[in-house]
CSV table of C-alpha atoms and ligand atoms in Angstrom, one decimal:
chain,number,residue,atom,x,y,z
A,1,MET,CA,-12.6,63.7,26.8
A,2,SER,CA,-10.9,62.9,23.5
A,3,ASN,CA,-11.6,60.1,21.0
A,4,GLU,CA,-8.2,60.3,19.5
A,5,VAL,CA,-6.8,56.8,18.9
A,6,ARG,CA,-3.1,56.5,19.7
A,7,GLU,CA,-0.8,54.1,17.9
A,8,THR,CA,0.7,53.1,21.3
A,9,ILE,CA,0.2,53.9,24.9
A,10,ILE,CA,2.7,52.9,27.5
A,11,LEU,CA,1.5,52.5,31.1
A,12,GLY,CA,4.3,53.2,33.6
A,13,SER,CA,7.2,55.6,33.8
A,14,GLY,CA,10.0,53.5,35.3
A,15,PRO,CA,13.0,52.2,33.2
A,16,SER,CA,10.9,49.7,31.3
A,17,GLY,CA,8.2,52.3,30.4
A,18,LEU,CA,10.7,55.0,29.5
A,19,ALA,CA,12.8,52.7,27.4
A,20,ALA,CA,9.7,51.6,25.6
A,21,ALA,CA,8.9,55.3,25.0
A,22,LEU,CA,12.3,55.9,23.5
A,23,TYR,CA,12.0,53.0,21.1
A,24,ALA,CA,8.4,53.7,20.2
A,25,GLY,CA,9.3,57.4,19.7
A,26,ARG,CA,12.1,56.6,17.4
A,27,ALA,CA,9.8,54.3,15.5
A,28,ASN,CA,7.5,57.4,14.9
A,29,LEU,CA,4.7,55.9,16.9
A,30,ASN,CA,4.2,59.2,18.9
A,31,PRO,CA,3.8,57.2,22.1
A,32,LEU,CA,1.8,58.4,25.1
A,33,VAL,CA,3.3,57.5,28.4
A,34,ILE,CA,0.9,57.6,31.3
A,35,THR,CA,3.0,57.8,34.3
A,36,GLY,CA,0.9,56.5,37.2
A,37,ASN,CA,1.0,58.3,40.5
A,38,GLU,CA,4.7,57.9,41.1
A,39,PHE,CA,6.8,59.1,38.1
A,40,GLY,CA,9.9,57.0,37.7
A,41,GLY,CA,8.9,53.8,39.5
A,42,GLN,CA,11.0,52.1,42.2
A,43,ILE,CA,14.4,53.4,40.9
A,44,ASN,CA,13.2,56.9,41.7
A,45,THR,CA,13.7,56.0,45.4
A,46,THR,CA,17.3,54.9,44.9
A,47,SER,CA,20.0,57.3,46.3
A,48,GLU,CA,22.8,56.3,43.9
A,49,VAL,CA,22.7,54.2,40.8
A,50,GLU,CA,25.9,52.4,40.1
A,51,ASN,CA,24.8,49.3,38.2
A,52,TYR,CA,23.2,50.9,35.1
A,53,PRO,CA,25.8,50.8,32.3
A,54,GLY,CA,27.0,54.2,31.2
A,55,PHE,CA,25.5,55.9,34.2
A,56,SER,CA,27.6,56.0,37.3
A,57,GLY,CA,26.9,57.4,40.7
A,58,GLU,CA,24.0,59.7,40.0
A,59,THR,CA,20.7,59.3,41.7
A,60,GLY,CA,17.7,57.3,40.6
A,61,PRO,CA,15.6,60.5,40.0
A,62,GLU,CA,18.4,61.8,37.8
A,63,LEU,CA,18.4,58.5,35.8
A,64,VAL,CA,14.7,58.7,35.1
A,65,GLU,CA,14.9,62.4,34.2
A,66,VAL,CA,17.6,61.7,31.6
A,67,MET,CA,15.5,58.8,30.2
A,68,LYS,CA,12.4,60.9,30.1
A,69,ALA,CA,14.2,63.8,28.3
A,70,GLN,CA,15.6,61.3,25.8
A,71,ALA,CA,12.2,59.8,25.1
A,72,GLU,CA,10.7,63.2,24.7
A,73,ARG,CA,13.3,64.2,22.2
A,74,PHE,CA,12.0,61.5,19.9
A,75,GLY,CA,8.3,62.4,20.2
A,76,ALA,CA,7.1,60.6,23.3
A,77,GLU,CA,4.5,62.5,25.2
A,78,ILE,CA,4.5,62.0,29.0
A,79,LYS,CA,1.3,62.5,30.9
A,80,LEU,CA,0.9,62.5,34.6
A,81,ASP,CA,-2.3,60.5,35.1
A,82,TYR,CA,-3.4,57.3,36.8
A,83,ILE,CA,-5.4,54.7,34.9
A,84,GLU,CA,-8.2,53.2,37.0
A,85,LYS,CA,-9.9,51.0,34.4
A,86,VAL,CA,-8.9,49.3,31.2
A,87,ASP,CA,-11.1,47.6,28.7
A,88,LEU,CA,-9.0,45.2,26.5
A,89,SER,CA,-12.1,43.4,25.1
A,90,GLN,CA,-12.6,46.2,22.6
A,91,HIS,CA,-10.1,47.4,20.0
A,92,PRO,CA,-8.8,50.1,20.0
A,93,PHE,CA,-8.3,49.4,23.7
A,94,LYS,CA,-9.9,51.8,26.2
A,95,LEU,CA,-8.1,53.1,29.3
A,96,SER,CA,-9.8,55.4,31.7
A,97,SER,CA,-8.5,57.6,34.4
A,98,HIS,CA,-10.6,59.7,36.8
A,99,GLY,CA,-11.3,62.3,34.2
A,100,THR,CA,-10.1,61.0,30.8
A,101,ASP,CA,-10.7,58.1,28.4
A,102,TYR,CA,-7.7,57.1,26.2
A,103,TYR,CA,-7.9,54.9,23.2
A,104,THR,CA,-5.0,53.0,21.7
A,105,LYS,CA,-4.2,50.4,19.0
A,106,SER,CA,-1.4,48.9,21.1
A,107,LEU,CA,-0.6,48.9,24.7
A,108,ILE,CA,2.7,48.3,26.6
A,109,ILE,CA,2.2,47.6,30.3
A,110,ALA,CA,5.2,48.6,32.4
A,111,VAL,CA,3.5,49.4,35.7
A,112,GLY,CA,6.1,47.5,37.7
A,113,ALA,CA,5.8,45.9,41.1
A,114,SER,CA,5.8,47.4,44.6
A,115,TYR,CA,8.0,46.2,47.4
A,116,ARG,CA,5.9,44.7,50.1
A,117,LYS,CA,6.1,47.0,53.1
A,118,LEU,CA,6.4,46.2,56.7
A,119,GLY,CA,4.0,49.0,57.6
A,120,VAL,CA,5.8,50.0,60.8
A,121,PRO,CA,6.6,53.5,62.1
A,122,GLY,CA,9.8,54.9,60.6
A,123,GLU,CA,9.7,52.8,57.5
A,124,VAL,CA,8.4,55.4,55.1
A,125,GLU,CA,10.3,58.3,56.7
A,126,LEU,CA,13.7,56.5,56.6
A,127,THR,CA,13.5,54.9,53.2
A,128,GLY,CA,16.7,55.9,51.4
A,129,ARG,CA,18.2,56.8,54.8
A,130,GLY,CA,19.1,53.3,56.0
A,131,VAL,CA,15.9,51.6,55.0
A,132,SER,CA,16.2,49.8,51.6
A,133,TYR,CA,14.4,47.2,49.6
A,134,CYS,CA,17.3,46.5,47.2
A,135,ALA,CA,20.7,45.1,48.3
A,136,THR,CA,22.0,45.3,44.7
A,137,CYS,CA,21.2,49.0,44.6
A,138,ASP,CA,22.3,50.1,48.1
A,139,GLY,CA,24.5,47.4,49.6
A,140,PHE,CA,27.7,49.1,48.7
A,141,PHE,CA,26.9,52.0,51.0
A,142,PHE,CA,27.0,49.7,54.1
A,143,ARG,CA,30.6,48.7,53.9
A,144,ASP,CA,31.9,47.4,57.3
A,145,ARG,CA,28.5,48.1,59.0
A,146,ASP,CA,26.2,45.9,61.0
A,147,ILE,CA,23.0,45.6,59.0
A,148,VAL,CA,19.7,43.7,59.1
A,149,VAL,CA,17.7,41.8,56.5
A,150,VAL,CA,14.0,41.2,57.3
A,151,GLY,CA,12.3,38.2,55.7
A,152,GLY,CA,12.7,34.4,55.3
A,153,GLY,CA,12.2,33.8,51.6
A,154,ASP,CA,14.6,33.3,48.7
A,155,SER,CA,14.9,37.1,48.2
A,156,ALA,CA,15.9,37.7,51.8
A,157,MET,CA,18.5,35.0,51.7
A,158,GLU,CA,19.9,36.3,48.4
A,159,GLU,CA,20.0,39.8,49.8
A,160,ALA,CA,21.7,38.6,53.0
A,161,ILE,CA,24.3,36.6,51.1
A,162,PHE,CA,25.0,39.5,48.7
A,163,LEU,CA,25.3,42.0,51.6
A,164,THR,CA,28.0,40.0,53.3
A,165,LYS,CA,30.3,41.3,50.5
A,166,PHE,CA,30.1,44.7,52.1
A,167,ALA,CA,28.8,44.4,55.7
A,168,ARG,CA,30.7,43.4,58.8
A,169,LYS,CA,27.7,41.4,59.9
A,170,VAL,CA,24.2,40.7,58.6
A,171,THR,CA,21.4,39.8,60.9
A,172,VAL,CA,18.4,38.1,59.4
A,173,ILE,CA,15.2,38.7,61.3
A,174,HIS,CA,12.4,36.3,60.5
A,175,ARG,CA,8.9,36.1,61.9
A,176,ARG,CA,9.0,32.2,62.2
A,177,ASP,CA,11.5,29.6,63.3
A,178,GLU,CA,12.1,28.2,59.8
A,179,LEU,CA,12.9,29.8,56.5
A,180,ARG,CA,10.6,29.8,53.5
A,181,ALA,CA,13.6,30.0,51.2
A,182,GLY,CA,14.6,26.9,49.1
A,183,PRO,CA,17.2,24.4,50.6
A,184,LEU,CA,20.1,25.6,48.6
A,185,LEU,CA,19.8,29.3,49.5
A,186,GLN,CA,19.1,28.3,53.1
A,187,LYS,CA,22.2,26.2,53.3
A,188,ARG,CA,24.4,29.0,51.8
A,189,ALA,CA,23.0,31.5,54.2
A,190,LYS,CA,23.3,29.4,57.2
A,191,LYS,CA,26.9,28.4,56.6
A,192,ASN,CA,28.0,32.0,55.9
A,193,GLU,CA,29.9,33.1,59.0
A,194,LYS,CA,28.8,36.8,58.6
A,195,ILE,CA,25.1,35.9,58.8
A,196,GLU,CA,23.2,35.5,62.1
A,197,PHE,CA,19.5,34.8,62.6
A,198,ILE,CA,17.0,36.1,65.0
A,199,TRP,CA,13.9,33.8,64.9
A,200,ASP,CA,10.3,34.3,65.7
A,201,THR,CA,10.7,38.0,65.7
A,202,VAL,CA,9.0,41.0,64.1
A,203,VAL,CA,10.1,44.5,63.6
A,204,THR,CA,7.6,46.9,65.3
A,205,LYS,CA,9.4,50.2,64.7
A,206,ILE,CA,12.4,51.6,62.9
A,207,ASN,CA,14.3,54.1,64.9
A,208,GLY,CA,16.3,57.2,63.7
A,209,GLU,CA,15.9,60.9,62.9
A,210,ASN,CA,17.8,61.4,59.7
A,211,ALA,CA,19.3,57.9,59.4
A,212,VAL,CA,18.4,54.5,60.8
A,213,THR,CA,19.9,53.9,64.3
A,214,GLY,CA,18.1,50.7,65.4
A,215,LEU,CA,15.0,48.6,65.4
A,216,GLU,CA,12.4,47.8,68.0
A,217,LEU,CA,11.9,44.1,68.0
A,218,LYS,CA,9.3,41.7,69.5
A,219,ASN,CA,9.6,38.0,69.9
A,220,VAL,CA,6.2,36.6,68.8
A,221,LYS,CA,6.4,33.5,71.0
A,222,THR,CA,7.7,35.0,74.3
A,223,GLY,CA,6.5,38.6,73.9
A,224,GLU,CA,10.0,39.9,74.7
A,225,ILE,CA,10.6,43.4,73.4
A,226,TRP,CA,14.1,44.9,72.8
A,227,THR,CA,16.1,47.4,70.7
A,228,HIS,CA,18.5,46.1,68.1
A,229,GLN,CA,21.1,48.6,67.0
A,230,THR,CA,21.8,48.8,63.3
A,231,ASP,CA,22.8,51.3,60.6
A,232,GLY,CA,20.6,49.7,57.9
A,233,VAL,CA,17.7,47.5,57.3
A,234,PHE,CA,16.9,45.7,54.1
A,235,ILE,CA,13.3,44.7,53.8
A,236,ALA,CA,12.9,41.6,51.6
A,237,ILE,CA,9.4,40.3,52.4
A,238,GLY,CA,8.2,39.9,48.8
A,239,HIS,CA,7.0,42.0,45.9
A,240,ILE,CA,3.5,42.8,44.8
A,241,PRO,CA,3.1,43.2,41.0
A,242,ASN,CA,0.8,46.0,40.2
A,243,SER,CA,-1.5,43.8,38.2
A,244,ASP,CA,-4.9,44.4,39.9
A,245,LEU,CA,-6.0,46.6,37.0
A,246,PHE,CA,-5.7,43.7,34.6
A,247,GLN,CA,-7.4,41.0,36.6
A,248,GLY,CA,-9.9,39.1,34.5
A,249,GLN,CA,-8.6,40.5,31.3
A,250,LEU,CA,-5.0,39.2,31.0
A,251,ASP,CA,-3.5,35.9,32.1
A,252,ILE,CA,-1.9,36.6,35.6
A,253,ASP,CA,0.0,33.9,37.5
A,254,GLU,CA,-0.6,32.9,41.1
A,255,GLN,CA,2.0,35.4,42.3
A,256,GLY,CA,0.3,38.2,40.4
A,257,PHE,CA,2.7,38.6,37.5
A,258,VAL,CA,1.3,39.2,34.1
A,259,VAL,CA,2.1,36.2,32.0
A,260,THR,CA,3.9,36.8,28.7
A,261,ASP,CA,5.7,34.7,26.1
A,262,LYS,CA,9.3,35.1,25.2
A,263,ARG,CA,8.4,38.1,23.0
A,264,LEU,CA,6.6,39.8,25.9
A,265,ARG,CA,3.2,39.2,24.3
A,266,THR,CA,0.3,38.8,26.7
A,267,ASN,CA,-2.7,36.6,25.9
A,268,VAL,CA,-4.4,39.7,24.3
A,269,LYS,CA,-3.1,40.6,20.8
A,270,GLY,CA,-1.7,44.1,20.8
A,271,VAL,CA,-0.8,44.1,24.5
A,272,TRP,CA,2.7,43.5,25.8
A,273,ALA,CA,4.1,43.5,29.4
A,274,ALA,CA,7.6,44.6,30.3
A,275,GLY,CA,9.7,45.0,33.4
A,276,GLU,CA,8.7,43.9,36.9
A,277,ILE,CA,5.0,43.5,36.2
A,278,THR,CA,6.1,40.3,34.4
A,279,ASP,CA,9.6,39.6,35.8
A,280,SER,CA,9.9,37.7,39.1
A,281,VAL,CA,13.5,36.8,38.5
A,282,PHE,CA,15.9,39.7,37.6
A,283,ARG,CA,14.2,42.9,38.9
A,284,GLN,CA,16.9,45.3,37.8
A,285,ALA,CA,16.5,48.7,36.1
A,286,ILE,CA,18.7,47.5,33.2
A,287,THR,CA,16.8,44.3,32.6
A,288,SER,CA,13.5,46.2,32.8
A,289,ALA,CA,14.8,48.8,30.3
A,290,GLY,CA,15.8,46.0,28.0
A,291,MET,CA,12.3,44.5,28.2
A,292,GLY,CA,10.7,47.9,27.5
A,293,ALA,CA,12.8,48.3,24.4
A,294,ALA,CA,11.9,44.8,23.2
A,295,ALA,CA,8.2,45.4,23.8
A,296,ALA,CA,8.3,48.6,21.8
A,297,ILE,CA,10.0,46.8,18.9
A,298,GLU,CA,7.3,44.2,19.0
A,299,ALA,CA,4.5,46.7,19.1
A,300,GLU,CA,6.0,48.6,16.1
A,301,ARG,CA,6.2,45.3,14.1
A,302,TRP,CA,2.7,44.3,15.0
A,303,LEU,CA,1.2,47.6,14.1
A,304,GLY,CA,3.0,47.4,10.8
A,305,GLU,CA,1.5,44.0,10.1
A,306,GLN,CA,-2.0,45.2,11.0
A,307,GLU,CA,-1.6,48.1,8.5
A,308,GLY,CA,-0.2,45.7,5.9
B,401,NAP,P1,8.3,35.2,49.4
B,401,NAP,O1,8.7,33.8,49.0
B,401,NAP,O2,6.9,35.5,49.4
B,401,NAP,O3,8.9,35.3,50.9
B,401,NAP,C1,8.6,36.4,51.7
B,401,NAP,C2,9.2,36.3,53.1
B,401,NAP,O4,8.9,37.4,53.8
B,401,NAP,C3,8.6,35.1,53.8
B,401,NAP,O5,9.6,34.5,54.6
B,401,NAP,C4,7.5,35.7,54.7
B,401,NAP,O6,7.4,35.1,56.0
B,401,NAP,C5,8.1,37.1,55.0
B,401,NAP,N1,7.1,38.1,55.2
B,401,NAP,C6,6.1,38.4,54.4
B,401,NAP,N2,5.3,39.4,54.9
B,401,NAP,C7,6.0,39.7,56.1
B,401,NAP,C8,5.7,40.7,57.1
B,401,NAP,N3,4.7,41.6,56.9
B,401,NAP,N4,6.5,40.8,58.1
B,401,NAP,C9,7.6,40.0,58.2
B,401,NAP,N5,7.9,39.0,57.3
B,401,NAP,C10,7.1,38.9,56.3
B,401,NAP,O7,9.0,36.4,48.6
B,401,NAP,P2,10.4,36.4,47.9
B,401,NAP,O8,11.5,35.9,48.8
B,401,NAP,O9,10.6,37.8,47.4
B,401,NAP,O10,10.3,35.4,46.7
B,401,NAP,C11,9.3,35.6,45.7
B,401,NAP,C12,9.3,34.5,44.7
B,401,NAP,O11,10.5,34.7,43.9
B,401,NAP,C13,9.4,33.2,45.3
B,401,NAP,O12,8.7,32.3,44.5
B,401,NAP,C14,10.8,32.8,45.3
B,401,NAP,O13,11.1,31.4,45.2
B,401,NAP,C15,11.3,33.5,44.0
B,401,NAP,N6,12.7,33.9,44.1
B,401,NAP,C16,13.6,32.9,43.7
B,401,NAP,C17,15.0,33.2,43.8
B,401,NAP,C18,15.9,32.2,43.5
B,401,NAP,O14,15.5,31.1,43.2
B,401,NAP,N7,17.2,32.5,43.4
B,401,NAP,C19,15.4,34.5,44.3
B,401,NAP,C20,14.4,35.4,44.7
B,401,NAP,C21,13.1,35.1,44.6
B,401,NAP,P3,6.7,33.6,56.1
B,401,NAP,O15,7.8,32.7,55.6
B,401,NAP,O16,6.4,33.5,57.5
B,401,NAP,O17,5.5,33.7,55.2
């Protein structure tokens, strides 16, 4: 247990956290990055990253390793630990993991969001092998294939429309007989000749040994069960921001995103949020990294003002 007070602690080790670490490191803040249980965040599960400027074709894990090494070169300390409790009512702020208390003058929250999972057999095992949660990341690998999108919201329609650029056919599987997506996206999806819909149907299993070969489906109204052959399935059934830790201490919107102003400030002075914990719109590694950098610039300025 240490009572050392850090200038800044960054929670989360995805692109937003590591970009914040680079900027805070270069500002001589000696930042501590607490990684969470899964180093690297969502991008760490991406097989090839082709949409991060200056980085082409390597894997998600390679991208986060490069970002980590660059941040460390400028003094960032990366610690594998998982914060279970925060106290933002006292300053310095107190963060507690299972065995350690951390104290910090400023805090950048970059703990991201998790894709909502279907929770069916095969989903975890085949993630990155035909199961994807990100059409922008992985759509390119399904050129001329028949693929499936699960979900009926705006994200699912956007994913389906985007995937028609590559796929031969995109089948949207939705658990009800009407979409949740807004009228504009619905219209665009329904008039796209490459998109077909299977209504009132849920996925009960994803088939495949080393790669997806098909889905077990069930019509929730008739009870009919059948196998749908496909090479890939994009699951777009919403995101869950990892904001539970901050409930009751920070302003959080009804979807669970931490509320910030344009400068990424939360309602608690000295606390910023960056990346998918606060972003319900863009959700890209590059936009998250930009937000992380911005939050670190803000933190440095604020700490300077406090000293002044
Ligand atoms: P969402 O609106 O929560 O939609 C999730 C969809 O997945 C719903 O159709 C839901 O079915 C379905 N679903 C949820 N859990 C499921 C499960 N276990 N099995 C099968 N289906 C399941 O999520 P989203 O589409 O990611 O959108 C999130 C927010 O971002 C929304 O406010 C949306 O408007 C916004 N957004 C906007 C845009 C845009 O305007 N361009 C783009 C993307 C996202 P039910 O319909 O039956 O509940």
